[in-house]
PDB file of C-alpha atoms in Angstrom:
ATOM      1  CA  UNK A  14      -7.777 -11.795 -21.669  1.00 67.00           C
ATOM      2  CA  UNK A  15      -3.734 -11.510 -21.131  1.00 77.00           C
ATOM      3  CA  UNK A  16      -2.969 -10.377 -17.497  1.00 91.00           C
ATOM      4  CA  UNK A  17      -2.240  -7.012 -16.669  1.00 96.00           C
ATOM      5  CA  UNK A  18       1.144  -7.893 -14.751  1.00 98.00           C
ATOM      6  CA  UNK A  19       2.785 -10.945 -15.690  1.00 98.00           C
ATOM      7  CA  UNK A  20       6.020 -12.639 -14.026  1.00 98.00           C
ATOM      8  CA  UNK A  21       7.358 -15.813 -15.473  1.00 98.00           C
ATOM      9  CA  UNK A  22      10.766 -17.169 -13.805  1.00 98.00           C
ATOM     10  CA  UNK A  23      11.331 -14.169 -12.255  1.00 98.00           C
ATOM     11  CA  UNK A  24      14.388 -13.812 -10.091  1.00 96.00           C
ATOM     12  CA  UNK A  25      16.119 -11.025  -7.808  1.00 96.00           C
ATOM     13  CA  UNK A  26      18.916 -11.076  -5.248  1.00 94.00           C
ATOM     14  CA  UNK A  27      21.650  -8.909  -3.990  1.00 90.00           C
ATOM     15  CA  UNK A  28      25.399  -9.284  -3.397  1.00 85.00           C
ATOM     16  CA  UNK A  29      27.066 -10.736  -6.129  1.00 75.00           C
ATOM     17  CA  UNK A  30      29.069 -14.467  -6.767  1.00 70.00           C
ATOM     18  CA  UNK A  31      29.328 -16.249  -4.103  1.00 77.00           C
ATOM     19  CA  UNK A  32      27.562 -14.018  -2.023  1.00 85.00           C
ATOM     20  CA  UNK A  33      24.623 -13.469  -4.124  1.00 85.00           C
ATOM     21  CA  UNK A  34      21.540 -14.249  -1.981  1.00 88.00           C
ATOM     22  CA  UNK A  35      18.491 -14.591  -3.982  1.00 90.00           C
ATOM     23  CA  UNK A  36      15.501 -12.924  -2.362  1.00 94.00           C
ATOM     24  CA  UNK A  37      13.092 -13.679  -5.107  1.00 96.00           C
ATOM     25  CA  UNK A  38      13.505 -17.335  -6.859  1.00 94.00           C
ATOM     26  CA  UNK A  39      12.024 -18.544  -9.922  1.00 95.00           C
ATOM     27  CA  UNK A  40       8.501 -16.805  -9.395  1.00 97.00           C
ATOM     28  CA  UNK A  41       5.563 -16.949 -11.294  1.00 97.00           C
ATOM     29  CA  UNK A  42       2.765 -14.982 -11.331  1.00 97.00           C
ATOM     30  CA  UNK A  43      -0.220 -13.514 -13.636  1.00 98.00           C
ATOM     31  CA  UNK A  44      -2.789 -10.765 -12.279  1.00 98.00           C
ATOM     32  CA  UNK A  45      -5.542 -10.189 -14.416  1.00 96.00           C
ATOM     33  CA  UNK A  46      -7.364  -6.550 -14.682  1.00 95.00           C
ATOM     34  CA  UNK A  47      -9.481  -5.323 -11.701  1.00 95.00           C
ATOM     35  CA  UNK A  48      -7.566  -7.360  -9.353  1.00 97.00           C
ATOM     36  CA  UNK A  49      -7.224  -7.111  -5.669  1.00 97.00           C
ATOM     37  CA  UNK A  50      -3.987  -9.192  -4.513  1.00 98.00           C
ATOM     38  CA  UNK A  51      -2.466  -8.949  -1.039  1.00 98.00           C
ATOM     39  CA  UNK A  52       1.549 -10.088  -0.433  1.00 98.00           C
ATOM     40  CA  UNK A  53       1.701 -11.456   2.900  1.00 96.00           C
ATOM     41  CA  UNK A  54       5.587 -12.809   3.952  1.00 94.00           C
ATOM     42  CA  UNK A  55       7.783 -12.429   7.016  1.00 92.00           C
ATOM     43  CA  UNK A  56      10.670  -9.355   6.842  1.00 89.00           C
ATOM     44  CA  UNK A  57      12.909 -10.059   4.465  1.00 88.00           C
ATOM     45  CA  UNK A  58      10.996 -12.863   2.279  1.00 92.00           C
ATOM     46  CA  UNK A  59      10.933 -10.361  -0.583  1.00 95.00           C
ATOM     47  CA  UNK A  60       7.404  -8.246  -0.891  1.00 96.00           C
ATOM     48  CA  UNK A  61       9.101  -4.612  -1.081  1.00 95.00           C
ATOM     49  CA  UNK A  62      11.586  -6.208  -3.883  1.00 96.00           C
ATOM     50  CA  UNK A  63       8.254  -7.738  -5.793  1.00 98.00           C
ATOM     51  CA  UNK A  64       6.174  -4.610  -5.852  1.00 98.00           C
ATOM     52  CA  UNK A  65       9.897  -2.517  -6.763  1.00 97.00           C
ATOM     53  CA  UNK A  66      10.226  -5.161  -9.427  1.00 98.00           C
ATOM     54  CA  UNK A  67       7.017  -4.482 -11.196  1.00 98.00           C
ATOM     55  CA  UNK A  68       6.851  -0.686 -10.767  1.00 97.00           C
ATOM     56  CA  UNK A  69      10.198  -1.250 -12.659  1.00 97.00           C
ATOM     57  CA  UNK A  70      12.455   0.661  -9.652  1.00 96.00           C
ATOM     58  CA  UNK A  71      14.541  -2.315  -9.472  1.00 96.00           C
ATOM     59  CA  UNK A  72      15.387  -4.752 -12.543  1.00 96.00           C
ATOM     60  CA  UNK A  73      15.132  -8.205 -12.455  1.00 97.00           C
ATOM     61  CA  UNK A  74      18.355 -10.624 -12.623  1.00 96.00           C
ATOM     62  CA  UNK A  75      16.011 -13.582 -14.695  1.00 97.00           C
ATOM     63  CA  UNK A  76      13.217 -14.343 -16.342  1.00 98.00           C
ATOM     64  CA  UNK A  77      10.307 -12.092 -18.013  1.00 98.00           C
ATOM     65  CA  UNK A  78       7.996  -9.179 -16.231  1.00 98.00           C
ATOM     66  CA  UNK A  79       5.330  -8.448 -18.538  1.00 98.00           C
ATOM     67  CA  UNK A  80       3.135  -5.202 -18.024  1.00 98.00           C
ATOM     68  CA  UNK A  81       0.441  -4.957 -20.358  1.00 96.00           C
ATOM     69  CA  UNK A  82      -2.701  -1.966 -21.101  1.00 94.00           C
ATOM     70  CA  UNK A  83      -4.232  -0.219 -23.763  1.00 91.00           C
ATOM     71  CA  UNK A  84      -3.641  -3.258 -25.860  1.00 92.00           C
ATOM     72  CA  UNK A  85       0.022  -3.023 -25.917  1.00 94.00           C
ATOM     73  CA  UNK A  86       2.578  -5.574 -24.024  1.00 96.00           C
ATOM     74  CA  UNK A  87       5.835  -3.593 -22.035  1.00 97.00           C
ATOM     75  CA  UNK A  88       8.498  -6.137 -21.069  1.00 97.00           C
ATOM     76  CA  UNK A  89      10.346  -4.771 -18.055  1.00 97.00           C
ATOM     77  CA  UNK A  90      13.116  -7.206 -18.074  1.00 96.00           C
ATOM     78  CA  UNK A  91      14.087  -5.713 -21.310  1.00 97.00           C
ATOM     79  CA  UNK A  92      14.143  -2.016 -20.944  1.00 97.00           C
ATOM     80  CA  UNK A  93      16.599   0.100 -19.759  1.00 96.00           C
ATOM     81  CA  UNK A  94      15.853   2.101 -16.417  1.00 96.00           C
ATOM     82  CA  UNK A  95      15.130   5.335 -17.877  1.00 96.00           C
ATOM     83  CA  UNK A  96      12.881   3.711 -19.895  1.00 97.00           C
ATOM     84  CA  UNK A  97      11.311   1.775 -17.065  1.00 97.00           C
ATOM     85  CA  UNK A  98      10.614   5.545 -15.029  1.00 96.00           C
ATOM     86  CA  UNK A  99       8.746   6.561 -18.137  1.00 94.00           C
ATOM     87  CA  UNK A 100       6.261   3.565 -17.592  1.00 96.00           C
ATOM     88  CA  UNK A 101       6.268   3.910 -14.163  1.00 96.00           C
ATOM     89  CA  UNK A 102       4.967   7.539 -14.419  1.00 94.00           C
ATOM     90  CA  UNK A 103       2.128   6.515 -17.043  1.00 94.00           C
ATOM     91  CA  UNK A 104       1.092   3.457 -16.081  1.00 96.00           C
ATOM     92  CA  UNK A 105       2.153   2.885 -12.097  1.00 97.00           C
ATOM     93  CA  UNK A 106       0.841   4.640  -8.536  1.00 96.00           C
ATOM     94  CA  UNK A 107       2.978   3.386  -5.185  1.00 96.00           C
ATOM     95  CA  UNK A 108       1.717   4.444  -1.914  1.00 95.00           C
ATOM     96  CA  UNK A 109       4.728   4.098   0.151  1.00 91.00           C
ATOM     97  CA  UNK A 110       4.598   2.749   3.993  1.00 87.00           C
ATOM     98  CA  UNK A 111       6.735   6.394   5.121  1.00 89.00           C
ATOM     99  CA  UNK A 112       4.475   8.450   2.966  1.00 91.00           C
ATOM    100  CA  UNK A 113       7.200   9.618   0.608  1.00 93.00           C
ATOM    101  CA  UNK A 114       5.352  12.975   0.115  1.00 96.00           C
ATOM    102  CA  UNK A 115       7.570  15.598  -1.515  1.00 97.00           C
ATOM    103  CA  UNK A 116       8.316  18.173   2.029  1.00 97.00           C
ATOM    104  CA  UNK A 117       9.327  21.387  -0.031  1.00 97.00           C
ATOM    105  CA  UNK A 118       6.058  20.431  -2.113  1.00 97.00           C
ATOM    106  CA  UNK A 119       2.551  21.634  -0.515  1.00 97.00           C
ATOM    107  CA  UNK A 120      -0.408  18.999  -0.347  1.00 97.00           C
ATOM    108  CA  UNK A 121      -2.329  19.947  -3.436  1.00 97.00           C
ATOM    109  CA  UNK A 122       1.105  19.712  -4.949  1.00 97.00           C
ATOM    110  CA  UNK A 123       1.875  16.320  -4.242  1.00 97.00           C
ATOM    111  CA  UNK A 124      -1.561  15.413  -5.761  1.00 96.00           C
ATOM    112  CA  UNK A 125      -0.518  17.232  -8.691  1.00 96.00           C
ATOM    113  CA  UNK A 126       3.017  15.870  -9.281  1.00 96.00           C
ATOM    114  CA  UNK A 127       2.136  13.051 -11.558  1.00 95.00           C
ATOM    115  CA  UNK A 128      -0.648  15.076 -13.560  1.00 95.00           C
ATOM    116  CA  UNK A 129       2.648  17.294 -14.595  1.00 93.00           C
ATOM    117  CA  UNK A 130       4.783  14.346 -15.222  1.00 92.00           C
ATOM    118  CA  UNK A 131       2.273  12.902 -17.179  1.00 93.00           C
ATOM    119  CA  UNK A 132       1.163  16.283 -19.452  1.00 92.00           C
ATOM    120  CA  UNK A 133      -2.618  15.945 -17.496  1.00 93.00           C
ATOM    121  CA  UNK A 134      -2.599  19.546 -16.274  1.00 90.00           C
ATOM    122  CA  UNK A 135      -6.320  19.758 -17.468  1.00 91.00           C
ATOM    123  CA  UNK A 136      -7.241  17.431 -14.412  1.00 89.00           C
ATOM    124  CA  UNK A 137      -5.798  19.714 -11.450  1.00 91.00           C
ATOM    125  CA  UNK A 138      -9.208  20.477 -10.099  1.00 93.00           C
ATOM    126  CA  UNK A 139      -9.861  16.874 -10.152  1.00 91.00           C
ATOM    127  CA  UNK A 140      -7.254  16.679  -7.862  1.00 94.00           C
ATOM    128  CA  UNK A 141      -8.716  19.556  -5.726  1.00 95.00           C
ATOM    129  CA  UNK A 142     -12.003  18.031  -5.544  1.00 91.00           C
ATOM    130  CA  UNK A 143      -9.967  14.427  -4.838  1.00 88.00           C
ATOM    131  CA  UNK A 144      -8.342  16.116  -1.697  1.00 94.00           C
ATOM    132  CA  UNK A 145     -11.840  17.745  -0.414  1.00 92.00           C
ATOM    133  CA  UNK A 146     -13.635  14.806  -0.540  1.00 88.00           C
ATOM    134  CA  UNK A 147     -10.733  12.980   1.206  1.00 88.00           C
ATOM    135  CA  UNK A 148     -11.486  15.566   4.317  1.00 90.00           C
ATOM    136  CA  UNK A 149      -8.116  17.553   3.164  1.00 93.00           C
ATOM    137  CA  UNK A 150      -9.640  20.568   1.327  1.00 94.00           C
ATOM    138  CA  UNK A 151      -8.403  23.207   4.211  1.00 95.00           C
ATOM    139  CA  UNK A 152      -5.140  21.454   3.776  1.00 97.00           C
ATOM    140  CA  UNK A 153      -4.480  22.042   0.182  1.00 97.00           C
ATOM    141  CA  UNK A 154      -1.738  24.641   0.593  1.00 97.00           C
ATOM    142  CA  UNK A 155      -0.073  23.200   3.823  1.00 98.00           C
ATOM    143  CA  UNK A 156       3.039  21.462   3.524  1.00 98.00           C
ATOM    144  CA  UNK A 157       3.128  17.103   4.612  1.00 96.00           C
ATOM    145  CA  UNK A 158       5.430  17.791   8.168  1.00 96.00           C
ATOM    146  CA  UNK A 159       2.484  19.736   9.202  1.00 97.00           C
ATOM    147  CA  UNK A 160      -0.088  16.252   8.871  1.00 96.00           C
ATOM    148  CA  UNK A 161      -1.047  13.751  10.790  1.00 94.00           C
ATOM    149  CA  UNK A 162       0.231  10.356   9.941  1.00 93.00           C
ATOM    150  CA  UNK A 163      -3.177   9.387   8.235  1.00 92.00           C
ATOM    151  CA  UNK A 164      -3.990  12.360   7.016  1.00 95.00           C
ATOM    152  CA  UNK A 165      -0.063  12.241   5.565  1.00 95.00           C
ATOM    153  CA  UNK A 166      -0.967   8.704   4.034  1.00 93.00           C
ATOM    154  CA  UNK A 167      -4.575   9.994   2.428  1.00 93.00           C
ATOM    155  CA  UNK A 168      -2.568  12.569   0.029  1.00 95.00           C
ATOM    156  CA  UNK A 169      -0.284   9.695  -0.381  1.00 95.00           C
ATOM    157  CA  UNK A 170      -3.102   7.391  -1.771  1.00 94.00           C
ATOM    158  CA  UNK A 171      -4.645  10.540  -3.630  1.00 94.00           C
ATOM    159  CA  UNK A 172      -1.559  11.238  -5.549  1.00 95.00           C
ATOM    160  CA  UNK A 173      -0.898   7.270  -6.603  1.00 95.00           C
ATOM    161  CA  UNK A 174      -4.220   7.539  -7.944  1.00 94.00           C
ATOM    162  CA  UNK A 175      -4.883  10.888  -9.802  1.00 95.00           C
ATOM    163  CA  UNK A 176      -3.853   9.662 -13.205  1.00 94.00           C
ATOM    164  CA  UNK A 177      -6.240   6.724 -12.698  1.00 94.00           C
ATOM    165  CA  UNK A 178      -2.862   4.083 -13.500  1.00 96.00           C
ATOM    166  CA  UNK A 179      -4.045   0.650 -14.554  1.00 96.00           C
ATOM    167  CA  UNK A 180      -1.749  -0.380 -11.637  1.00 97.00           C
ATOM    168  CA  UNK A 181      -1.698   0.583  -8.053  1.00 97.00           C
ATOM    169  CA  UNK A 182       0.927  -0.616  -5.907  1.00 97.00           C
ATOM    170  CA  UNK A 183       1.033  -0.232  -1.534  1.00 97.00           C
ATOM    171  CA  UNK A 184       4.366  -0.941   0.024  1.00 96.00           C
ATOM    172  CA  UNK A 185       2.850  -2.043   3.978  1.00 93.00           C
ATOM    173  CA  UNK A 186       0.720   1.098   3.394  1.00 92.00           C
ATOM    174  CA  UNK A 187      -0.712   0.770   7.173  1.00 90.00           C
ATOM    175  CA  UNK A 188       2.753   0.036   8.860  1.00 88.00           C
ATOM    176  CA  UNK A 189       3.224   3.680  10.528  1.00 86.00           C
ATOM    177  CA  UNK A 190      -0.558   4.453  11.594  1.00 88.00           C
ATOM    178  CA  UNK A 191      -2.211   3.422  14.788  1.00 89.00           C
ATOM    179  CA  UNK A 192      -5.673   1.231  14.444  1.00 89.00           C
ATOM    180  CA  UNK A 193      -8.224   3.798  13.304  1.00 88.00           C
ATOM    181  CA  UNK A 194      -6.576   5.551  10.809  1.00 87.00           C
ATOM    182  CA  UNK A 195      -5.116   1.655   9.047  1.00 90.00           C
ATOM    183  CA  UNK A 196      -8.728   1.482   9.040  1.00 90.00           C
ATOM    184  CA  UNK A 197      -9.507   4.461   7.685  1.00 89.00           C
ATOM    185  CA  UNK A 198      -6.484   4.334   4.896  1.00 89.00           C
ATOM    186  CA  UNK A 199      -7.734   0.496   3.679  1.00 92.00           C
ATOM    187  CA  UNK A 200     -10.785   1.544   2.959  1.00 93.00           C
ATOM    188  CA  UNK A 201      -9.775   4.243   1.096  1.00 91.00           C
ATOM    189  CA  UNK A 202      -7.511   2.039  -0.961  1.00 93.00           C
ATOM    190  CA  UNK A 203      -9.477  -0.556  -1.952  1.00 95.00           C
ATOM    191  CA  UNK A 204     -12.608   1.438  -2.385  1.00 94.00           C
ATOM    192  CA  UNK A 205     -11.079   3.803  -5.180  1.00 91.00           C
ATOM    193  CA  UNK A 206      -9.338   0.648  -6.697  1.00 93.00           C
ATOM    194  CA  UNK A 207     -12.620  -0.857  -6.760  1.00 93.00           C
ATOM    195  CA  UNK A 208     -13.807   2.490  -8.247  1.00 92.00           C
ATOM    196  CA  UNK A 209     -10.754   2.471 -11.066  1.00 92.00           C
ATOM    197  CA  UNK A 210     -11.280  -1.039 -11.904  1.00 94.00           C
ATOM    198  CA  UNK A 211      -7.066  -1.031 -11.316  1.00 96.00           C
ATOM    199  CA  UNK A 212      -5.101  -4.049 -10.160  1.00 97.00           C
ATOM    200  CA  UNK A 213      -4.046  -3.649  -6.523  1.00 98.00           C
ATOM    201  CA  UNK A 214      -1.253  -5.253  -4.952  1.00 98.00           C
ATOM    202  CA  UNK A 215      -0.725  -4.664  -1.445  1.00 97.00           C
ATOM    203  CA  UNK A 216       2.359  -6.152   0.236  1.00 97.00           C
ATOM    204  CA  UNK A 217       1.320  -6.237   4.335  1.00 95.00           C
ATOM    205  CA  UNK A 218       1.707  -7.838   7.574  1.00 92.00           C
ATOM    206  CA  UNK A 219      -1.450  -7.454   8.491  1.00 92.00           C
ATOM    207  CA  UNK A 220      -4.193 -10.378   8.392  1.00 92.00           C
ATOM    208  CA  UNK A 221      -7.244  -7.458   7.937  1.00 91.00           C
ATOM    209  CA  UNK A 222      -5.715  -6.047   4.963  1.00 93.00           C
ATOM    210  CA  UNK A 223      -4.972  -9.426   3.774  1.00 95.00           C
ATOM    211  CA  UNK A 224      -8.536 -10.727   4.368  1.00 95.00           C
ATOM    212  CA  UNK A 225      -9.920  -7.605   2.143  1.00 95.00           C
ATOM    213  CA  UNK A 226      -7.797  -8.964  -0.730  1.00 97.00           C
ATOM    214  CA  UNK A 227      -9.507 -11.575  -3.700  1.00 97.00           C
ATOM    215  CA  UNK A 228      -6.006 -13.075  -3.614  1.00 97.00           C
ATOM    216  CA  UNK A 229      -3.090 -13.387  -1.188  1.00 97.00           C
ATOM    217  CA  UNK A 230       0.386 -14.909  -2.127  1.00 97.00           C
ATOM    218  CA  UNK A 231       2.895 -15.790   0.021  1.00 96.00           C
ATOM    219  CA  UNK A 232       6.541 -15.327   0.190  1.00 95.00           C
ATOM    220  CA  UNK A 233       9.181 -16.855   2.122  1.00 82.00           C
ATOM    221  CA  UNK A 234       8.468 -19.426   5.535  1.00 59.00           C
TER     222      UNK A 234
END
């Protein structure tokens, strides 16, 4: 079976002639469905840029990035970005390390932002019962500044996965909580990718959210 997310000679850097410094060089990589993969890397070696690269936020400067589901094949490296965003929506969830919860938005909301990007408005009271069984149901009209940290990160996860995307992608998703609640928030990310059957690629510093990974790659050093 093809891989879900495919990377073949893929390369990304910033500044431009003789100042171009590559941050991601000649990479290849295939992750097959169901996958749990973990990018471990010092600052700066390049694991926000991968995961921007295959959520299709950032294009690459060479070589092929293959997304593929449903039986059809999308090559990022060949689409336009407007074209990448309308993947992204479909066929993408990104837990970001600062949350990135809409603040005008309430929590229930949030959930419910990609459900109306993605014409699923028949699901909103899956996304009700996603936030009550995620401890959140007396939180459902409150706005994010008024959460905790981990309870900020929980809609966060909820809302990457309410349109059940083939891929979920977590940008250092435990860097701003304290031990219980990075605890709390792995768990909760790898158990409902286990439950999705979704690839999940985590880009971390830490070794416990590494270890919980089938696969960890490593960038930079």
């Amino acid at each position: 079976m093809a891989p879900v997310i495919s990377l073949q000679g893929v390369c990304k850097g910033y500044g431009d002639g003789a100042r171009y410094q590559p941050v991601i060089d000649g990479m290849n990589l295939d992750i097959p469905a169901g996958e749990t993969v973990a990018v471990c890397g010092p600052s700066g070696s390049g694991k926000s840029t991968l995961l921007n690269l295959i959520a299709g936020i950032a294009a690459v400067d060479a070589g092929a990035l293959v997304l593929r589901h449903g039986g059809q094949s999308h090559a990022l490296h060949k689409l336009a970005e407007a074209q990448r965003t309308a993947l992204r929506r479909r066929l993408v969830g990104y837990v970001f390390q600062l949350f990135n919860l809409v603040p005008t938005l309430t929590v229930l909301e949030n959930v419910a932002l990609p459900l109306h990007l993605n014409k699923m408005e028949e699901r909103l009271s899956e996304a009700v019962r996603r936030l009550q069984g995620l401890g959140l149901g007396e939180h459902l009209d409150a706005f994010p500044e008024t959460l905790s940290g981990g309870e900020q990160q929980r809609v966060a996860i909820a809302r990457a996965l309410i349109h059940e995307p083939p891929i979920v992608l977590a940008d250092e998703p435990t860097g701003n909580l304290d031990a219980g609640n990075s605890e709390r928030v792995a768990d909760l990310l790898f158990t409902e990718a286990e439950r999705l059957g979704c690839v999940l690629v985590v880009a971390t510093h830490s070794p416990a959210i590494a270890a919980r990974a089938q696969r960890r790659v490593e960038l930079g050093g």
